[in-house]
Coordinates of C-alpha atoms in Angstrom, one line a residue:
X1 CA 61.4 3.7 -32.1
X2 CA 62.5 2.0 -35.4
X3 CA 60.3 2.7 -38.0
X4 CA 61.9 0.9 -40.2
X5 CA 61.0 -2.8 -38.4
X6 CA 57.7 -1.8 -38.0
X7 CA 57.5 -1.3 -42.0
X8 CA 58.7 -4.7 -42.5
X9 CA 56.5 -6.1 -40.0
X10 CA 53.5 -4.5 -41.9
X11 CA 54.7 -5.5 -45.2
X12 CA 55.2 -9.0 -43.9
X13 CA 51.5 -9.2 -42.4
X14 CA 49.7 -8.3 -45.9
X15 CA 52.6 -10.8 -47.6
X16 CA 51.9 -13.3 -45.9
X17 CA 47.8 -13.0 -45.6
X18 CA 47.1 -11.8 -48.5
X19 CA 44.3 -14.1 -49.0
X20 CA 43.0 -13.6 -45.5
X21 CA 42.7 -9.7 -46.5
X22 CA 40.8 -10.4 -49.5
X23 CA 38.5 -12.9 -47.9
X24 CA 37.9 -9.7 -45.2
X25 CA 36.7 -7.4 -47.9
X26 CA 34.4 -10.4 -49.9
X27 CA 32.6 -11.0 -46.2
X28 CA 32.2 -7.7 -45.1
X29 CA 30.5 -6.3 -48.4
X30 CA 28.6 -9.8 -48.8
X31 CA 27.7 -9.4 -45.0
X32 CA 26.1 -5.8 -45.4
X33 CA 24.2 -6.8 -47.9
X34 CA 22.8 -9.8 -46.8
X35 CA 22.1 -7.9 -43.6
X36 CA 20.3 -5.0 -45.6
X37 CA 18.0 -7.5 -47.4
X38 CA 17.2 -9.6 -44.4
X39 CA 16.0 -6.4 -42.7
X40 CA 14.1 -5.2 -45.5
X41 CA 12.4 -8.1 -46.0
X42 CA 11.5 -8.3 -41.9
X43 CA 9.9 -5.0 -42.6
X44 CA 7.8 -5.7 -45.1
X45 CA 6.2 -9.2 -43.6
X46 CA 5.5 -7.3 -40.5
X47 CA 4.2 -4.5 -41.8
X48 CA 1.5 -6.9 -43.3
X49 CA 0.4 -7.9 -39.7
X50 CA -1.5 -6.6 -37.3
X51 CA 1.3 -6.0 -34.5
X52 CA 1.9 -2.6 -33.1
X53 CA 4.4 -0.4 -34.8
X54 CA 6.5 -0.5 -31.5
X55 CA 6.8 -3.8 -31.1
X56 CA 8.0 -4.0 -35.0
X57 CA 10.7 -1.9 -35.0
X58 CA 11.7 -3.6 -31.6
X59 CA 12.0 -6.8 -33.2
X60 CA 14.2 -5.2 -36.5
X61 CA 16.6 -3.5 -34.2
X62 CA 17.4 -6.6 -31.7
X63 CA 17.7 -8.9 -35.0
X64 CA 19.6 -6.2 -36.3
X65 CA 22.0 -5.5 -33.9
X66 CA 22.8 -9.5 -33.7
X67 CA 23.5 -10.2 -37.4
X68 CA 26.3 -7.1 -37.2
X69 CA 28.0 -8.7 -33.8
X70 CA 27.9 -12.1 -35.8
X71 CA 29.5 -10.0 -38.8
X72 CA 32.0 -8.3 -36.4
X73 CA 33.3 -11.5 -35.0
X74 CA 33.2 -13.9 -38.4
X75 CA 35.8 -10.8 -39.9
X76 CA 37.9 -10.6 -36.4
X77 CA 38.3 -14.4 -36.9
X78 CA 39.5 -14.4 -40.7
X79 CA 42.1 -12.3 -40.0
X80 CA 43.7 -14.4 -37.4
X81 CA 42.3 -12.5 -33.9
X82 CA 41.2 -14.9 -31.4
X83 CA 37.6 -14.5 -30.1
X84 CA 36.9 -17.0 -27.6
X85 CA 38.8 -14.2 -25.3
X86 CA 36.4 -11.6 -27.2
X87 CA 33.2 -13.3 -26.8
X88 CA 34.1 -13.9 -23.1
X89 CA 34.5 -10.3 -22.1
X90 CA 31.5 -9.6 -24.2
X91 CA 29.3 -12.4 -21.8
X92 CA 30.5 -10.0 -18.7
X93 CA 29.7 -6.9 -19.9
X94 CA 26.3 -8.2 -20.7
X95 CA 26.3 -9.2 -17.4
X96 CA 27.5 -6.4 -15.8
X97 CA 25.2 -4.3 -17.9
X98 CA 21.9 -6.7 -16.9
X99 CA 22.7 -6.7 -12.9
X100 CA 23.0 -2.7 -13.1
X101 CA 20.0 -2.1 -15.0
X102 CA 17.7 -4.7 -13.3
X103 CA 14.7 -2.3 -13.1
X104 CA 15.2 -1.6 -16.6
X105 CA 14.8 -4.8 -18.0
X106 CA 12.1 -5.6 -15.8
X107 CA 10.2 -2.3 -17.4
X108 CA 11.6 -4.2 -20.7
X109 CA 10.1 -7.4 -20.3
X110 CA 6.3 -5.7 -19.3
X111 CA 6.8 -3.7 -22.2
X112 CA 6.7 -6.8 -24.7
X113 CA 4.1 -7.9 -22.1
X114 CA 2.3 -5.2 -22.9
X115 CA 3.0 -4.2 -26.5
X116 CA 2.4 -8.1 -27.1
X117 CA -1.0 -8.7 -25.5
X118 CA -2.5 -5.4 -26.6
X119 CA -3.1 -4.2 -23.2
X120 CA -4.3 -1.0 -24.2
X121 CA -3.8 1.0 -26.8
X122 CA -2.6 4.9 -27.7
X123 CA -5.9 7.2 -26.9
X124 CA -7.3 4.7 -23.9
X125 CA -8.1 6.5 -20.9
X126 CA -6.8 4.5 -18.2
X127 CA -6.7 4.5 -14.4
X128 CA -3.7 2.7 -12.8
X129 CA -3.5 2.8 -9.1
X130 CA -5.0 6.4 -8.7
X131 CA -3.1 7.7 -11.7
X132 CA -5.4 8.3 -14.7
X133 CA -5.4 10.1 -18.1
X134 CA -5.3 9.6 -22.0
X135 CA -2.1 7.3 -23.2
X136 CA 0.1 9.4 -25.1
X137 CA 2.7 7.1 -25.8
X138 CA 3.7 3.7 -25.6
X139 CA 7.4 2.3 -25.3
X140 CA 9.5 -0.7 -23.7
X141 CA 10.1 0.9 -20.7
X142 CA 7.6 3.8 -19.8
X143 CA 3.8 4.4 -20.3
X144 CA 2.9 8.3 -21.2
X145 CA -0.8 9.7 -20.1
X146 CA -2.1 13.3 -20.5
X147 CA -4.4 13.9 -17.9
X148 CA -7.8 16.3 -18.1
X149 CA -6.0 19.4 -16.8
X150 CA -3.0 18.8 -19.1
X151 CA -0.7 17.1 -16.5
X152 CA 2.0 14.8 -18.4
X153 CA 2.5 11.2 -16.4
X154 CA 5.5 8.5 -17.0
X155 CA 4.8 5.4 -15.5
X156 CA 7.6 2.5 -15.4
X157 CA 5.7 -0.8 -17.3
X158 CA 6.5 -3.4 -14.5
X159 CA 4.6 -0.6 -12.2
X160 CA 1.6 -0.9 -15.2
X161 CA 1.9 -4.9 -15.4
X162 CA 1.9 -5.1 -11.4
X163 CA -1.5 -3.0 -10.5
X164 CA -4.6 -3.5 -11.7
X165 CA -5.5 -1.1 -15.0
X166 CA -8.8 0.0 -15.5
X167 CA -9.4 0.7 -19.6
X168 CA -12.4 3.0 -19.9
X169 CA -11.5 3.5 -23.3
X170 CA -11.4 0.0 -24.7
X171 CA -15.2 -0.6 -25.8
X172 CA -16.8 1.6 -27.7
X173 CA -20.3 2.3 -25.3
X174 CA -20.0 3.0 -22.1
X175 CA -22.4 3.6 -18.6
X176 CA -22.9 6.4 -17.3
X177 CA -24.1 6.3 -13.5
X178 CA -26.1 8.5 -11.1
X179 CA -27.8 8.5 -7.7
X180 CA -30.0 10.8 -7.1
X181 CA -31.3 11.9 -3.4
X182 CA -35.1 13.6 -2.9
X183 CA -37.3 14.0 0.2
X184 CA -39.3 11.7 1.8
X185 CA -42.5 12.9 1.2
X186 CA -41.6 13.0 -2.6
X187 CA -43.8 11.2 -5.4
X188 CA -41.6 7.7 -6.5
X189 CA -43.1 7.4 -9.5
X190 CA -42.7 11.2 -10.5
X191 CA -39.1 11.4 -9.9
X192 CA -38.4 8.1 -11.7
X193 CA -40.1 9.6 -14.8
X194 CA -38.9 12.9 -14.6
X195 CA -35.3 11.3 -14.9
X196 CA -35.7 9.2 -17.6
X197 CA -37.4 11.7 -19.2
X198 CA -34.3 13.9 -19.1
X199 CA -31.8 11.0 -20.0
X200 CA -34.0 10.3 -22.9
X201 CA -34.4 13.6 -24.3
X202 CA -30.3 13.6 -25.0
X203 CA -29.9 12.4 -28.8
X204 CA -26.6 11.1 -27.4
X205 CA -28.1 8.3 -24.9
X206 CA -29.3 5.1 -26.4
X207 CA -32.5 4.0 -26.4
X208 CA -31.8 0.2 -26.3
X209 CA -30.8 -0.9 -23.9
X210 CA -33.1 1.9 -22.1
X211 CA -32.5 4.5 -19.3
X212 CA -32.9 3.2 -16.4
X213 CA -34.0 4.3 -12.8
X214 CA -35.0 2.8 -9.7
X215 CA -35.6 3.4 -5.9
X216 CA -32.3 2.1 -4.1
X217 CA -31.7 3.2 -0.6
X218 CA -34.4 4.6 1.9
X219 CA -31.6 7.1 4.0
X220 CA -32.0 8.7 7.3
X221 CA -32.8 12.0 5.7
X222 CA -33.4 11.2 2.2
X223 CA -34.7 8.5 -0.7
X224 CA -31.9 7.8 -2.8
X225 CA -32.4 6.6 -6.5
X226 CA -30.2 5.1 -8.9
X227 CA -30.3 5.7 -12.4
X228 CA -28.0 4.6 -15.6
X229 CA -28.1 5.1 -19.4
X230 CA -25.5 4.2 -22.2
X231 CA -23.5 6.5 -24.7
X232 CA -20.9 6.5 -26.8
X233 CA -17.7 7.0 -24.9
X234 CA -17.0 9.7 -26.2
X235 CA -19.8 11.3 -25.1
X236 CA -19.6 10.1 -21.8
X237 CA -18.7 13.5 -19.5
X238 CA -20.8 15.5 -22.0
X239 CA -24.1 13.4 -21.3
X240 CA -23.1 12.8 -17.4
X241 CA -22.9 17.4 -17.3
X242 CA -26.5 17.3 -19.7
X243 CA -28.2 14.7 -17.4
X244 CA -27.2 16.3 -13.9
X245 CA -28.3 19.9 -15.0
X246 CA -31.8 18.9 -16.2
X247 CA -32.8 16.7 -13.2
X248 CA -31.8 19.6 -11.2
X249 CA -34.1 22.0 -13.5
X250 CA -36.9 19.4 -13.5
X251 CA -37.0 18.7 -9.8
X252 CA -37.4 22.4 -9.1
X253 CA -40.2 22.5 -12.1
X254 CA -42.5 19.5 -10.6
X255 CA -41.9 20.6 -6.8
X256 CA -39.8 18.0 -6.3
X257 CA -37.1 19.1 -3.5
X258 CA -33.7 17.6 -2.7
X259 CA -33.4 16.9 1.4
X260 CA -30.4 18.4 3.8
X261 CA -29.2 16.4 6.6
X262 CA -32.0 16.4 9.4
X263 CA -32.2 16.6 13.3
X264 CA -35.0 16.4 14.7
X265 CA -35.3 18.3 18.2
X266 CA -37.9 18.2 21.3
X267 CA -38.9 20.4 24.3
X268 CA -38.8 17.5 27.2
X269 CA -41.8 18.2 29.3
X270 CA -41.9 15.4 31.6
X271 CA -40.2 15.5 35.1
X272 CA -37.6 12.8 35.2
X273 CA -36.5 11.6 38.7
X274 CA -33.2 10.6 39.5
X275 CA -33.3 7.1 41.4
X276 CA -30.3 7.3 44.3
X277 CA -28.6 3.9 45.1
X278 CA -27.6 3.8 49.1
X279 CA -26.9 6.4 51.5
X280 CA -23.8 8.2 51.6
X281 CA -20.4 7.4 51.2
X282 CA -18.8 4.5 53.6
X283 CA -15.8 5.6 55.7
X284 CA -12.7 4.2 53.9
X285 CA -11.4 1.1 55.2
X286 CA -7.8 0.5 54.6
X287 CA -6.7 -2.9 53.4
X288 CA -4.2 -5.2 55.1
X289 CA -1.7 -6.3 53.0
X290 CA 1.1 -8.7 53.4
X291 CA 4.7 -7.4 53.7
X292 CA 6.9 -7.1 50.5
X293 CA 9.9 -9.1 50.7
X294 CA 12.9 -6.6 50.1
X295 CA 15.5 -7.8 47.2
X296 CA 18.1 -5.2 48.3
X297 CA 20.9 -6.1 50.8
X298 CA 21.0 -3.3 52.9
X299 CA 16.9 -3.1 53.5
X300 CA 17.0 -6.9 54.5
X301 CA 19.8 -5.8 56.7
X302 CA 18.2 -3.1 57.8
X303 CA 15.2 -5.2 59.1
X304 CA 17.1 -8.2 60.5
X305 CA 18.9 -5.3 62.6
X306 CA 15.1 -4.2 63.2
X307 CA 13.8 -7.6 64.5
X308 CA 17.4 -8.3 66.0
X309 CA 16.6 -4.7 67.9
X310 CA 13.0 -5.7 69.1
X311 CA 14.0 -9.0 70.7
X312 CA 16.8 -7.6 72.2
X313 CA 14.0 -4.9 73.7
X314 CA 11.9 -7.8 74.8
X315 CA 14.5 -9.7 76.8
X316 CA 15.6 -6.3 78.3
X317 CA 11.7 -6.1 79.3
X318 CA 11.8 -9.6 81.0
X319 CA 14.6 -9.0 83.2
X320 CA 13.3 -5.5 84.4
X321 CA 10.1 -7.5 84.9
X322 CA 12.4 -10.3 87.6
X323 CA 14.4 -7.4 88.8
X324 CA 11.2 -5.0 90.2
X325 CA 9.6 -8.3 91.4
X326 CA 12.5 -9.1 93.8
X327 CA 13.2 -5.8 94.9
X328 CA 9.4 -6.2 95.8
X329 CA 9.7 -8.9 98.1
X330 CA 12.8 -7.6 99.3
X331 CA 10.8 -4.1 100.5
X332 CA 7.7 -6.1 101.8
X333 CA 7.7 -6.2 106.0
X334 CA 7.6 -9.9 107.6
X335 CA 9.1 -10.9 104.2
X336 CA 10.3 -14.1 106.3
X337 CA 10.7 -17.4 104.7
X338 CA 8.8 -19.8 105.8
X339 CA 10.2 -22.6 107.8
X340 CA 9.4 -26.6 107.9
X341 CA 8.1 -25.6 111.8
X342 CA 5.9 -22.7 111.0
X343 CA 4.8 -24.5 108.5
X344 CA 3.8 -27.9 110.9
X345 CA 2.9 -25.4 113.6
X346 CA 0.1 -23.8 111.1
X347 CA -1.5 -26.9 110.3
X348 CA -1.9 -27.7 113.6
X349 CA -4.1 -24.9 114.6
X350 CA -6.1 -25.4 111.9
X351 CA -6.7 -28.5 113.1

């Protein structure tokens, strides 16, 4: 290797762009800076809005990613490097990268989807197709929830943008629901005020709009009644436990009982007769059905050798039949033919 002509080439590069070199340096400090100041002054206008923190920081690193690739090639170009070769192999590996992360940037598209349209928010208890809990964290690919017994959940966001999401944490009041099941003989009035008795002794239930119950379904074995009140949703399992233990209590208290599945059973008396149809069973008559036709060579062969055989048998038949007949005749005494004169000599003594 001659280290000597690579020297000279070396020296001969910064001879000869010597102002390329210096323009380099001006544009790369000028180009951090400007990228430093265009960043900071992204963060400030959107920390003045009202989009999520997510969705900010998002935006800064995408915007800042693309002013250092502009910076990148504008300094590869003053120096002489052709990037039309540069910015092709960057447009495949984007590509490349897209095609083999497809699920990815679907998850990446709900997620702006998401983040954008304030879906739901960190602290909502959601259900998503059977899945539910407390969100834990939010991000452009996967959704976090915490469920009650402490079970951590990652959904993918196209998953969350695809099913229907239930938000029980996005108002601030919230229904809580109960049906309640006493016997039939039961008062209706007294179990409806017994119940909203209960739901309005709880400090935590509002009053307006007020607890509510009514009769709903009249069951096989039991009168079922439906019965709501509002809370904070917050308070919504602890007022659900508070209203369910004090029905229970009350019922018992008024003499009000709750029904188990009933059967009712009778002692049949009566002597029912059993009505016989006919006499006994008819004698089994067989059915006459018409011969298959065979598709197999050798049985068609073997019945055209059958019928072949059973006319062969009836010929044979016929010509014992002539053959005992003539031996007949031949055997019979005064056998003799008759003749023309016999036969004139009869009819004459009939005459």
């Amino acid at each position: 290797m001659d280290w000597g002509k690579i020297w000279n080439d070396i020296v001969n590069f910064f001879t000869n762009n010597i102002w390329n070199i210096g323009l380099f340096f001006i544009v790369l400090i000028l180009g951090i800076l400007v990228i430093k100041i265009i960043l900071k002054i992204l963060k400030k206008v959107l920390s003045k809005t009202k989009m999520e923190r997510i969705a900010q920081n998002f935006l800064c690193t995408a915007l800042k990613f693309g002013l250092w690739l502009v910076l990148i090639l504008s300094l590869l170009s003053i120096i002489g490097i052709e990037i039309t070769g540069i910015l092709t192999a960057i447009s495949a590996l984007i590509l490349a990268v897209g095609m083999a992360l497809e699920s990815n940037m679907a998850n990446l598209a709900n997620g702006i989807v998401i983040v954008s349209n304030h879906m739901f928010k960190k602290g909502d208890y959601i259900i998503v197709d059977g899945v539910e809990g407390n969100i834990t964290e939010i991000n452009f690919l996967f959704t976090t929830l915490l469920t009650t017994d402490n079970k951590k959940i990652t959904l993918p966001n196209s998953e969350i943008v695809n099913s229907p999401v239930i938000n029980l944490g996005a108002n601030a009041k919230r229904r809580v629901e109960f049906t309640f099941s006493v016997a039939y003989e039961s008062d209706v009035e007294l179990v409806k005020k017994v119940v909203t008795d209960v739901m309005k002794s709880d400090g935590r239930v509002y009053l307006d709009p007020e607890p509510f119950c009514r009769l709903k379904t009249m069951n096989a074995s039991s009168l079922d009644f439906f019965a709501n009140c509002w809370c904070d949703n917050d308070d919504y399992w602890d007022v659900y436990y508070y209203v369910m233990e004090w029905v229970y209590n009350e019922f018992k208290r008024h003499k009000i009982s709750v029904p188990y599945n009933q059967l009712e059973v009778r002692d049949r008396k009566d002597n029912p007769k059993n009505i016989v149809i006919g006499k006994t069973l008819p004698e089994r008559v067989e059915k006459v059905r018409p011969a298959k036709e065979s598709h197999d060579l050798l049985g068609a062969f073997k019945i055209h050798k059958k019928d072949k055989n059973k006319k062969k048998e009836k010929v044979d038949k016929k010509k014992d039949k002539k053959t005992n007949k003539k031996v007949e005749k031949a055997q019979t005494p005064n056998s003799v033919p008759e003749t023309e004169e016999s036969m004139v000599n009869s009819d004459e003594d009939k005459k």
